Short mmCIF file of C-alpha atoms and ligand atoms in Angstrom, two decimals:
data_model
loop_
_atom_site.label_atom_id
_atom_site.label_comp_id
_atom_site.label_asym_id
_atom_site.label_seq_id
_atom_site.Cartn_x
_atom_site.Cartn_y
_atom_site.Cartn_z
CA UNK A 1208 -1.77 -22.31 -7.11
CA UNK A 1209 -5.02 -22.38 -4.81
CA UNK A 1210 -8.56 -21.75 -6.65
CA UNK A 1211 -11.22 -19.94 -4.33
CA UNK A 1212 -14.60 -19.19 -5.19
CA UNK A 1213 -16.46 -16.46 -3.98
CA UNK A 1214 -20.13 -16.49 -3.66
CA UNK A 1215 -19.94 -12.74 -3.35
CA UNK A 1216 -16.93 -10.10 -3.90
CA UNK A 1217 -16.25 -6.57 -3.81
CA UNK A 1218 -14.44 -5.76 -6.46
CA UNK A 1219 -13.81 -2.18 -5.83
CA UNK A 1220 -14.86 -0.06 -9.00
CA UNK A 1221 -16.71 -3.04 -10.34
CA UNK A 1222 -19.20 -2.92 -7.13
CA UNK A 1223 -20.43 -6.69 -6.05
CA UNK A 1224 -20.06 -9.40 -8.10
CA UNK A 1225 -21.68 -13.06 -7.61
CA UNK A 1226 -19.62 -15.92 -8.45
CA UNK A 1227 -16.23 -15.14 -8.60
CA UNK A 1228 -13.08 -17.26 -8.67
CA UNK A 1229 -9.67 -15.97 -7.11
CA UNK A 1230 -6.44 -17.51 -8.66
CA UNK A 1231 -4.21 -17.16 -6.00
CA UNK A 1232 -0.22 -17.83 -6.47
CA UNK A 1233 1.81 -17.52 -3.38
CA UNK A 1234 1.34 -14.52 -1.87
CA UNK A 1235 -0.64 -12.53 -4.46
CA UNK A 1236 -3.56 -13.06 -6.81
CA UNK A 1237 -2.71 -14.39 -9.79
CA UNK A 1238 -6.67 -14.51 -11.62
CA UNK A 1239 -10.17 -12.54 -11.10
CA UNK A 1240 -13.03 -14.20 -12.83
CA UNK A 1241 -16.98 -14.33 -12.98
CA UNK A 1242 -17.30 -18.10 -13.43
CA UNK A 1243 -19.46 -21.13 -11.95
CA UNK A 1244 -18.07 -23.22 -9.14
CA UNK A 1245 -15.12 -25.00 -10.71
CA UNK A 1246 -14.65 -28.69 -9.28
CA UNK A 1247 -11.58 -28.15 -7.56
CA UNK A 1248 -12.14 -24.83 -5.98
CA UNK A 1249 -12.74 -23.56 -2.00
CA UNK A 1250 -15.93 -22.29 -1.33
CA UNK A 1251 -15.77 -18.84 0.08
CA UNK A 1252 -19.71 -18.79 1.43
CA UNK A 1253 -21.36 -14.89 2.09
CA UNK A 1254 -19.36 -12.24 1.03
CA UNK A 1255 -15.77 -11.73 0.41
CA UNK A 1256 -14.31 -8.24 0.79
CA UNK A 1257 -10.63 -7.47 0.74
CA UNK A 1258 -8.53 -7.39 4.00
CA UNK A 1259 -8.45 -4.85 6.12
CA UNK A 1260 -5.43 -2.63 6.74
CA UNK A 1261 -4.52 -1.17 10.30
CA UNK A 1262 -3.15 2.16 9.68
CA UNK A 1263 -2.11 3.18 13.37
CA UNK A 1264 -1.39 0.17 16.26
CA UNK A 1265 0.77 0.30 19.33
CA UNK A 1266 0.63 -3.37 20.36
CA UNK A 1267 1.68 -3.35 23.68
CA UNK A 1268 -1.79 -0.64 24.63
CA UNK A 1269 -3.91 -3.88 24.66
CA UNK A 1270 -2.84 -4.67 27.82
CA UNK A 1271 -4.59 -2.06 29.12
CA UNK A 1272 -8.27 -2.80 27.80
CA UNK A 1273 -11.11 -3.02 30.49
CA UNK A 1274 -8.45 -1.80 33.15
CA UNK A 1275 -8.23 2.07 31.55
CA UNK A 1276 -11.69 2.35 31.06
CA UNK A 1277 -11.90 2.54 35.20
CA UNK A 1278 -12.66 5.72 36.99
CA UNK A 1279 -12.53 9.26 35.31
CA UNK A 1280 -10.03 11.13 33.61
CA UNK A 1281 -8.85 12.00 30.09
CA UNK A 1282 -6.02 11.61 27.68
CA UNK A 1283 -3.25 12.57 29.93
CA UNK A 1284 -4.19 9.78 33.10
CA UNK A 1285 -4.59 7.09 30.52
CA UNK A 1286 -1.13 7.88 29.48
CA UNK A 1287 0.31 7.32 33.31
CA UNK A 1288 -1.75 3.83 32.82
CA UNK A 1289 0.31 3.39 29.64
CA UNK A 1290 3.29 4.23 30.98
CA UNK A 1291 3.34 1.82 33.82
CA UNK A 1292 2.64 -0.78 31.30
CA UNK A 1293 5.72 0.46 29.02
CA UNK A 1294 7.92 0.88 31.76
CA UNK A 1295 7.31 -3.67 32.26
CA UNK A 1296 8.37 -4.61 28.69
CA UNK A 1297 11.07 -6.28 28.16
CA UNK A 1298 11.94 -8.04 24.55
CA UNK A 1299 10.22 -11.29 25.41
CA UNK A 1300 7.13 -10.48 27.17
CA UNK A 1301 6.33 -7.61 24.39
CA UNK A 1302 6.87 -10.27 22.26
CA UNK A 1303 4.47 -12.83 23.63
CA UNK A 1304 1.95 -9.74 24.12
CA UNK A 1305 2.34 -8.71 20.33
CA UNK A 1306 1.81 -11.95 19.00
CA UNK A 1307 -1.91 -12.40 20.71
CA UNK A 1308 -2.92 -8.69 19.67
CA UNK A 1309 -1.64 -9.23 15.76
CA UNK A 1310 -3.50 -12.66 16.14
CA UNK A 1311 -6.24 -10.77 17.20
CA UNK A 1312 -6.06 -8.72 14.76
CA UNK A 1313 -5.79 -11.10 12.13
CA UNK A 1314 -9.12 -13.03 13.33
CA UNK A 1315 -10.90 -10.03 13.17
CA UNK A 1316 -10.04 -9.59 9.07
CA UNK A 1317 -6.84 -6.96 9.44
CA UNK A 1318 -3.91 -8.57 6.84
CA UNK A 1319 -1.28 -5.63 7.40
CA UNK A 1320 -0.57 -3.65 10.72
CA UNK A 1321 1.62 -0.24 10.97
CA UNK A 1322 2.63 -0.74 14.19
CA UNK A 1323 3.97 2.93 15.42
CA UNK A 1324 6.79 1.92 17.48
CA UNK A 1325 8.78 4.09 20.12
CA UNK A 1326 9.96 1.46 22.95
CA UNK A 1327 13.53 1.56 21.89
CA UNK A 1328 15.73 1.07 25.10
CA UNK A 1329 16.33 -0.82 28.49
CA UNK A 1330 14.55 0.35 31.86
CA UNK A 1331 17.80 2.51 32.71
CA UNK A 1332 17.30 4.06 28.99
CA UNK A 1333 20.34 2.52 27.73
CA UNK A 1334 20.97 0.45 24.77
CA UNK A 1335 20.37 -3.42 24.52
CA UNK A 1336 23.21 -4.95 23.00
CA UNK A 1337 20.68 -5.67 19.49
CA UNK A 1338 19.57 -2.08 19.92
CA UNK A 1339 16.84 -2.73 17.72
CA UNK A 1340 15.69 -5.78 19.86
CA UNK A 1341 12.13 -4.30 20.27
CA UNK A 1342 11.36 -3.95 16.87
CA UNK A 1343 13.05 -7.30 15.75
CA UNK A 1344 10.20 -8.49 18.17
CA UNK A 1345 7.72 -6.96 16.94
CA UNK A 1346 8.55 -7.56 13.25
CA UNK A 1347 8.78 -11.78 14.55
CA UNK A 1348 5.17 -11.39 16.15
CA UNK A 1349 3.97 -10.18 12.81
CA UNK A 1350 4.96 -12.80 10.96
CA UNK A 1351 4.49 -15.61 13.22
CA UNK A 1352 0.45 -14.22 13.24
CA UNK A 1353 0.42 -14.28 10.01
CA UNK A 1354 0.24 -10.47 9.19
CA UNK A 1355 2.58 -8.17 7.14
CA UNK A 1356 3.64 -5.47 9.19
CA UNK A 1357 5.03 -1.77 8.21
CA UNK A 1358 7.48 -1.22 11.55
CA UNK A 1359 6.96 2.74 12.06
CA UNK A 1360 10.26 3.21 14.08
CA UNK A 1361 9.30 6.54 16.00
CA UNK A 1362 11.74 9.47 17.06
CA UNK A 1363 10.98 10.68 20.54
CA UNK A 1364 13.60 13.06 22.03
CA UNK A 1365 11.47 15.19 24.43
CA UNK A 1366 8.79 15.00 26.62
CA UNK A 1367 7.44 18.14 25.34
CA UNK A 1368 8.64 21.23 23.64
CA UNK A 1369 12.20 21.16 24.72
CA UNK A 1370 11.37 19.02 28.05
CA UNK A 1371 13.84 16.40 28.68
CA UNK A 1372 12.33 12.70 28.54
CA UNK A 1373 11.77 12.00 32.34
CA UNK A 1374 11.08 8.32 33.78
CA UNK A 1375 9.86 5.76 31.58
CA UNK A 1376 9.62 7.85 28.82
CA UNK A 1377 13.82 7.83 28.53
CA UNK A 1378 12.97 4.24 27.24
CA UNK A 1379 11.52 6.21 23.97
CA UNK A 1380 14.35 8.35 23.44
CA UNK A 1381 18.15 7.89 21.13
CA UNK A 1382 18.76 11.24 22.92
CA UNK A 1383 19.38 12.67 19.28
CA UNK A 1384 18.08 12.61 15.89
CA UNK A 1385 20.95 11.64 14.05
CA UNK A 1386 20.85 8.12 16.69
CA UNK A 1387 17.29 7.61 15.79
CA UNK A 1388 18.52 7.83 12.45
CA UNK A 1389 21.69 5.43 12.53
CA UNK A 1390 19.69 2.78 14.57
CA UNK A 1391 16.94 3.11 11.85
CA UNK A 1392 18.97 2.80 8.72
CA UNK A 1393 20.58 -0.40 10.14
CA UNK A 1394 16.85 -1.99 10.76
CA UNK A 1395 16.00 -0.80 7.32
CA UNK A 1396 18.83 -2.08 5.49
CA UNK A 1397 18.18 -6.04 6.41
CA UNK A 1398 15.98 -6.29 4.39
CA UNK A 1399 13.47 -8.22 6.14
CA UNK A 1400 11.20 -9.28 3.29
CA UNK A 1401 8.08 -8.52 1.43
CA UNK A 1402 6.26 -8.57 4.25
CA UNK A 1403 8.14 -6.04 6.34
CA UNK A 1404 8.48 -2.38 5.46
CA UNK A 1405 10.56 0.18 7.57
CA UNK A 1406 9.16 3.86 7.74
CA UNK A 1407 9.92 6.41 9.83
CA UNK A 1408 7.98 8.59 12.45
CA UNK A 1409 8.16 11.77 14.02
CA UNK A 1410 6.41 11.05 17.62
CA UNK A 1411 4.68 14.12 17.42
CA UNK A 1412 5.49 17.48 17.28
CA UNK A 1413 6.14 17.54 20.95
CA UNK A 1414 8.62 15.00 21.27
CA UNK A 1415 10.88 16.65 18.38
CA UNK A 1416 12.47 19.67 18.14
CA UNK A 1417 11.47 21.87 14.87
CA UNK A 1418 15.27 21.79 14.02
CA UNK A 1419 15.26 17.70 14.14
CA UNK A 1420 11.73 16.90 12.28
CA UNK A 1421 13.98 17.85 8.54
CA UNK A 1422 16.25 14.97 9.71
CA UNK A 1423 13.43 12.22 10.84
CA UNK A 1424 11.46 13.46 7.45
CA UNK A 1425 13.74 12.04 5.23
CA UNK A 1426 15.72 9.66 6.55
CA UNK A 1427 13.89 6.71 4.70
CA UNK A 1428 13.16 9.05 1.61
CA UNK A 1429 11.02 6.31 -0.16
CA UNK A 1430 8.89 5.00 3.23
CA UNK A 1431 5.77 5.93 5.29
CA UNK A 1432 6.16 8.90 7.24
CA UNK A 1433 4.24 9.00 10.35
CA UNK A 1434 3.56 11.23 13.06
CA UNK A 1435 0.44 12.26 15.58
CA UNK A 1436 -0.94 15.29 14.79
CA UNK A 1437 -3.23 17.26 17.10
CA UNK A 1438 -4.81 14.82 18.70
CA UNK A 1439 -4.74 16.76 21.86
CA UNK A 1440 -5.86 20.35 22.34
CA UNK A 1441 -2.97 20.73 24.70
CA UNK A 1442 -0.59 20.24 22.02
CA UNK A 1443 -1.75 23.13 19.54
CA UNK A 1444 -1.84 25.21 22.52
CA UNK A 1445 1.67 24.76 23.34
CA UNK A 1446 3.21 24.68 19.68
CA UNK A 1447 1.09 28.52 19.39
CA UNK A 1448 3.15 29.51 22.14
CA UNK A 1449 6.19 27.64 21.05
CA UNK A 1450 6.32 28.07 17.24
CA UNK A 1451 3.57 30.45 16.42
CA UNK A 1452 1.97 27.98 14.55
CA UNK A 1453 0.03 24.88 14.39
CA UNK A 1454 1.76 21.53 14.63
CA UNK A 1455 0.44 21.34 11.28
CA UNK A 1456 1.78 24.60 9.97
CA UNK A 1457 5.41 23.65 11.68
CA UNK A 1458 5.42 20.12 9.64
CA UNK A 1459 4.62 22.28 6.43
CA UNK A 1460 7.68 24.60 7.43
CA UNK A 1461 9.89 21.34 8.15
CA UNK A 1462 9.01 19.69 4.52
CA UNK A 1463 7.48 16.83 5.98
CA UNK A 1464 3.62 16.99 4.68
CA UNK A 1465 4.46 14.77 1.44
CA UNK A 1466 1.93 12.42 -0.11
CA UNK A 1467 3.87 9.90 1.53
CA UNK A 1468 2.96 11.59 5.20
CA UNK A 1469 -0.07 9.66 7.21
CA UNK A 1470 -0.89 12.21 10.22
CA UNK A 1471 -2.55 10.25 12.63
CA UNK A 1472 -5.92 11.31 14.90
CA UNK A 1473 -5.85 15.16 13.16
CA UNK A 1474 -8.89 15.79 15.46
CA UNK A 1475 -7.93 19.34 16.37
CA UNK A 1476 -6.93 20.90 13.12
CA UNK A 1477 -7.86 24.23 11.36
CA UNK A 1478 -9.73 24.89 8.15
CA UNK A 1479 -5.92 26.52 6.77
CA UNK A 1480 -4.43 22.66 8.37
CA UNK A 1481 -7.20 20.49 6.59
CA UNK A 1482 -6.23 22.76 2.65
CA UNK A 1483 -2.54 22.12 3.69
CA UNK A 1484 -2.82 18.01 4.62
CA UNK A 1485 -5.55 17.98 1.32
CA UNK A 1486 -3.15 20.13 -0.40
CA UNK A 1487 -0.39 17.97 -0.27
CA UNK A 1488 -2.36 14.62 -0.55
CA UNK A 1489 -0.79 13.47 3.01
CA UNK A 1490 -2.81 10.25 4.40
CA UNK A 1491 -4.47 10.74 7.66
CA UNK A 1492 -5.58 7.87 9.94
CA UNK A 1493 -8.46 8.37 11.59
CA UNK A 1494 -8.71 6.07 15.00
CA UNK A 1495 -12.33 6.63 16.01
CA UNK A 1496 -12.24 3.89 18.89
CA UNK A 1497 -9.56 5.07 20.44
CA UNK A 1498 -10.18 9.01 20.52
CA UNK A 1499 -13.75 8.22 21.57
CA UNK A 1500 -12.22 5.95 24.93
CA UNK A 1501 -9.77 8.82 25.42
CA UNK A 1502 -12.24 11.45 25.01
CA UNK A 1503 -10.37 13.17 22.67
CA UNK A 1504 -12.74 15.10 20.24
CA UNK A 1505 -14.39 14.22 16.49
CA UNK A 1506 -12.25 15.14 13.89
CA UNK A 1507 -13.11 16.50 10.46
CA UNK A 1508 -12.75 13.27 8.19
CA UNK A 1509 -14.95 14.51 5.65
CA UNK A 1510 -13.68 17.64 4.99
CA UNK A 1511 -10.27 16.09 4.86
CA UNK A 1512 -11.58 13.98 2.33
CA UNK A 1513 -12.81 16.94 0.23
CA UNK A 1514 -9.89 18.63 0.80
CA UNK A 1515 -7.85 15.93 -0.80
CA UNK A 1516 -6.44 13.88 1.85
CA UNK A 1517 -6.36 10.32 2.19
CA UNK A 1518 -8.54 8.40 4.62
CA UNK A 1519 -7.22 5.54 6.78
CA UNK A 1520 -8.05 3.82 9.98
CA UNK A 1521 -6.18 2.05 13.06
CA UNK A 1522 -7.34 0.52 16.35
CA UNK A 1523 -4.37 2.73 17.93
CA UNK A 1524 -4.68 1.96 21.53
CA UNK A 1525 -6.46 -1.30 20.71
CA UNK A 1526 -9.73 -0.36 23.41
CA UNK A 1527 -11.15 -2.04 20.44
CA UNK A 1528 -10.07 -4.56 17.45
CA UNK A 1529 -12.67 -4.21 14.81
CA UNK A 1530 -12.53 -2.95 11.03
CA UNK A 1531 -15.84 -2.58 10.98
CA UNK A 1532 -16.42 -0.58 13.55
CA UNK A 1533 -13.69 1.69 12.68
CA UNK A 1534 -15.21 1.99 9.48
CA UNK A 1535 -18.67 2.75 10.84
CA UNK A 1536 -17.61 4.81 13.51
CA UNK A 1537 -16.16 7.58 10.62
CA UNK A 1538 -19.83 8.12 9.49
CA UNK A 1539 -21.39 7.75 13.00
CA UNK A 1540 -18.60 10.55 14.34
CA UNK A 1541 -19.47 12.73 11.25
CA UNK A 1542 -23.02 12.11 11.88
CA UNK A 1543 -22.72 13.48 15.83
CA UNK A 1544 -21.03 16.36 14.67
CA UNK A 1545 -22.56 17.77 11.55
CA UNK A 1546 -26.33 16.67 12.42
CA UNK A 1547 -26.33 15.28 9.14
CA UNK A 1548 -26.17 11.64 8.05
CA UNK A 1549 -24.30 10.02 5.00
CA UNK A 1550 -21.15 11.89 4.56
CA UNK A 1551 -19.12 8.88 4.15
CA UNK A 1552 -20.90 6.09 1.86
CA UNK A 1553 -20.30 2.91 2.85
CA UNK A 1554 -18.12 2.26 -0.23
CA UNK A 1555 -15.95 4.75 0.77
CA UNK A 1556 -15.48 3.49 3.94
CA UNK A 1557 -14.74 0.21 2.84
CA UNK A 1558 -11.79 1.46 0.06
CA UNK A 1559 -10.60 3.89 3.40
CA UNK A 1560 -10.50 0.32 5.34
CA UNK A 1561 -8.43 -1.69 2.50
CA UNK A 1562 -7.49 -0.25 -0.16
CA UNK A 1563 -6.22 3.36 1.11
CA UNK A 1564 -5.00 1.78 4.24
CA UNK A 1565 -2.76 -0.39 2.57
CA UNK A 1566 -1.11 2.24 0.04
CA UNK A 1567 0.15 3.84 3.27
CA UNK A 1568 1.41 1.28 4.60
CA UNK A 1569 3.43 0.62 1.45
CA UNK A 1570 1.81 -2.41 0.30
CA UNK A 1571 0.21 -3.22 -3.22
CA UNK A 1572 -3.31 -4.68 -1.60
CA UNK A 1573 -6.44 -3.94 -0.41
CA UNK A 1574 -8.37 -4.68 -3.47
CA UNK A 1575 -9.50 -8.12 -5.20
CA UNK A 1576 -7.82 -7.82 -8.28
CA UNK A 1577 -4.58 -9.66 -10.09
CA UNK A 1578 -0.89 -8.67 -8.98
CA UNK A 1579 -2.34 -7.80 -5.61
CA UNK A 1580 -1.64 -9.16 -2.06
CA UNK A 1581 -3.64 -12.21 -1.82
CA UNK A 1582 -6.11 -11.04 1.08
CA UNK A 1583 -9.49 -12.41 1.45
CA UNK A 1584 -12.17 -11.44 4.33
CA UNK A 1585 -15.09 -13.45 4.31
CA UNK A 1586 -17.95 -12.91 5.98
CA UNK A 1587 -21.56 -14.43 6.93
CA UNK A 1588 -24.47 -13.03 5.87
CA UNK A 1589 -27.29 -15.19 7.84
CA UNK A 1590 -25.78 -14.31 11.42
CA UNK A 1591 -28.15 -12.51 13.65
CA UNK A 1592 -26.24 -9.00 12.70
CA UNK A 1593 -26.39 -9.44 9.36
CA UNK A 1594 -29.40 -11.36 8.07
CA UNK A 1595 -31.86 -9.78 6.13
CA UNK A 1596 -29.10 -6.60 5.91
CA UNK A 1597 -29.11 -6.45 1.62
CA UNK A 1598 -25.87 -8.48 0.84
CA UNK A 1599 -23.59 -5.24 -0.19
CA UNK A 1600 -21.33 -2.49 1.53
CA UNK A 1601 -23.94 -1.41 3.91
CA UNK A 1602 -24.05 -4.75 4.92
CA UNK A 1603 -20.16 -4.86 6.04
CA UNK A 1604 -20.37 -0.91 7.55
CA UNK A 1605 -23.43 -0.92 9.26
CA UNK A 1606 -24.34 -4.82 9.82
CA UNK A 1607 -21.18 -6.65 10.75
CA UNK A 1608 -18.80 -7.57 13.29
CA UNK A 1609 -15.36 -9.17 13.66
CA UNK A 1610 -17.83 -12.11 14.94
CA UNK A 1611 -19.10 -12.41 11.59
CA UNK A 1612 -15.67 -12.70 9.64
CA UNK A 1613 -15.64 -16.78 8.68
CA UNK A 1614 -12.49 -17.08 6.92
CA UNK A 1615 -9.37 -15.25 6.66
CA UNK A 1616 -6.93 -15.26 3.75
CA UNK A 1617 -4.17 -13.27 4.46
CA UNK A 1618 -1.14 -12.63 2.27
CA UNK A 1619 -2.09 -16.00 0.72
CA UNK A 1620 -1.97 -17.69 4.11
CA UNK A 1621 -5.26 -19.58 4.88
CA UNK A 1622 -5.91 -18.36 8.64
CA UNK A 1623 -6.08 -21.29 11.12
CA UNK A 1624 -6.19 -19.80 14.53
CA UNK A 1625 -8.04 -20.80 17.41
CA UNK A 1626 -10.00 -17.86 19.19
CA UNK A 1627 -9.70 -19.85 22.06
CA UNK A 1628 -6.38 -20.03 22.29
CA UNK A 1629 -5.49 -16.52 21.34
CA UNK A 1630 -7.31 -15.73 24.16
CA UNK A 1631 -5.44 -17.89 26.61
CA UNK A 1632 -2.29 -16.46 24.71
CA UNK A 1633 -3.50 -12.85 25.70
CA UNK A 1634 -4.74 -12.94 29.37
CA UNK A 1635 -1.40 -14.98 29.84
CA UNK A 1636 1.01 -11.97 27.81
CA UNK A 1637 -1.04 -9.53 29.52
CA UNK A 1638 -0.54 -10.60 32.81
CA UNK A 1639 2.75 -10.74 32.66
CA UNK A 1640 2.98 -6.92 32.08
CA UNK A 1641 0.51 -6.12 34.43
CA UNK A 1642 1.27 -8.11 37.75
ZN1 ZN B 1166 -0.85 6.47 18.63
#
């Protein structure tokens, strides 16, 4: 049992409250209360938040921060970019380069990562002989940073619409849903832990056929569901011409928009998609760093929200690895587009940053309070960012940065990592997959 005492905590419902000690028992809290210091407890200085949850992460994209952001284009040339990195990973240098982005992650207050995985086979597209070697080492970077990890195993059978998977992309594909399936089952039925949870995902509506999204929908009836959803105009445009409908529409024909469905990006939905993903409660993460770098388009958070559906957030393509910008970036999008400020409160960006995040991940966290994942974010409050910045949720939104995160208590874990050496550990991974 480890005592910590918080000179300031968000306790969700209960707002901010001064002086709080944390019981904490293995991996999860064991005690909330408002007390003085006791004697034998660790000082948690500045305010203490939950940690954050990273709804949306392909680990292997960091390798292509500062060298993407070069020249013009859109979406579709930072893919090629993407690709060329994909088409270099091999099970020990993606690895290596997962390990220094989850430690990464992990300095910068994130405690659980759904990494949305699709790298399944060799650079011929056949089989390793562990054909799940990828996401063993992905699962294995996860836990040696320190961070519990919901593997998203993705389905990817066509390049687009019927389109057969063409160079690197026949890395991505079992060449049928009922392989994706098999391979899947096998990863979910080791049972790697508490920290590890297996969902599924449908790439996107463009790299499965209608007939095969039933099959990917339930295969892991009780996991996350995952799938990108419109973040492209391109893609409505073709599923219109292809199905009649919008990729939203088709998942509502295939029974996949369940309360237990996270559509990621949403940017280019309808007002009759936003009542259906409300509707049927469906989490959608919201990567506002990413769509921004790819120039993909605002989408409507808060009217999601209104509609009914659940708010999360990921770094995605990891051009940035900050909560807190995430979280601010929701409002400052809204903000752009509606010409009016303070859709989100800040409050409700910090539950869509913890709490929310990690219900769709599938963990019980993301708020300071007993039976929960042990998770603790600290931050300063006397940095040059946030000094003289009130001491509550605005505070974390709209004042802070990863810089300011002091201490890190992740599933228990105290966080002993040396920025330093992460770095070294991620110009090293990273050149190894970029020559
Ligand atoms: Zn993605």
């Amino acid at each position: 049992m480890t005592t910590y005492w918080c000179e300031r905590a968000w306790l969700g419902d209960r707002g901010w409250v001064d002086g709080v000690t944390v019981e904490v028992d293995g991996p999860v809290i064991s005690g909330v209360e408002q007390r003085p210091l006791p004697p034998h407890a660790h000082r948690l200085c500045g305010l203490t938040v939950p940690g954050f949850a990273n709804c949306h992460s392909h680990a292997f994209h960091r390798a292509l921060r500062g060298r993407s952001e070069r020249g013009r284009g859109d979406f579709w040339t930072w893919r090629e970019m993407m690709y060329d990195v994909a088409d270099r990973l091999e099970p020990d240098n993606y690895y290596r380069l997962a390990l220094a982005t989850y430690q990464e992650m992990v300095l910068a207050g994130f405690t659980a990562v759904g990494e949305f995985h699709y790298l399944h086979r060799d650079s011929h597209g056949n089989e390793y002989a562990d054909r799940n070697v990828f996401g063993h080492a992905l699962i294995q970077a996860a836990r040696d940073a320190g961070l519990r990890i919901t593997l998203l195993d993705a389905c990817y059978l066509s390049a687009g619409f019927g389109e057969p998977p063409h160079g690197v992309q026949q890395r991505f594909s079992d060449r049928t849903a009922v392989a994706w399936r098999e391979r899947v089952q096998e990863l979910a039925d080791e049972q790697a832990g508490p920290e590890v949870v297996i969902g599924a995902a449908v790439h996107s509506v463009r790299a499965v056929p209608s007939a095969d999204i039933g099959t990917v929908a339930t295969a892991l009836p009780n996991a996350p569901l995952h799938v990108h959803l419109s973040e492209q105009v391109a893609e409505n445009t073709a599923c219109l011409q292809r199905h009649g409908c919008t990729p939203t529409q088709l998942l509502a024909v295939e029974g996949a928009l369940t309360d237990r469905l996270t559509a990621v990006h949403a940017t280019h939905v309808t007002g009759e998609d936003v009542r259906s993903l409300g509707a049927a409660r469906c989490f959608v993460a919201f990567c506002p760093t990413t769509e921004r770098d790819l120039a993909d388009g605002i989408g409507p958070s808060r009217r999601l929200a209104e509609a009914g559906a659940r708010v999360t957030l990921g770094s995605d393509s990891q051009a940035v690895i900050d909560p807190f910008e995430e979280m601010r970036a929701l409002e400052m999008d809204e903000r752009l587009a509606s010409g009016e400020r303070g859709g989100w409160s800040a409050g409700e960006l910090l539950t869509a940053g913890t709490e929310t995040g990690h219900t769709s991940l599938g963990f019980a966290a993301g708020r300071i309070a007993v039976g929960e994942w042990a998770d603790l974010v600290t931050l300063d409050v006397t940095s040059p960012r946030t000094a003289g910045t009130g001491g509550d949720a605005e505070t974390v939104v709209y004042g802070a940065s990863r810089a300011d995160v002091t201490s890190v208590i992740a599933s228990g874990r105290p966080v002993d990592l040396d920025p330093r050496e992460v770095g070294a550990a991620l110009a090293a991974a990273i050149t190894a997959v970029t020559g």
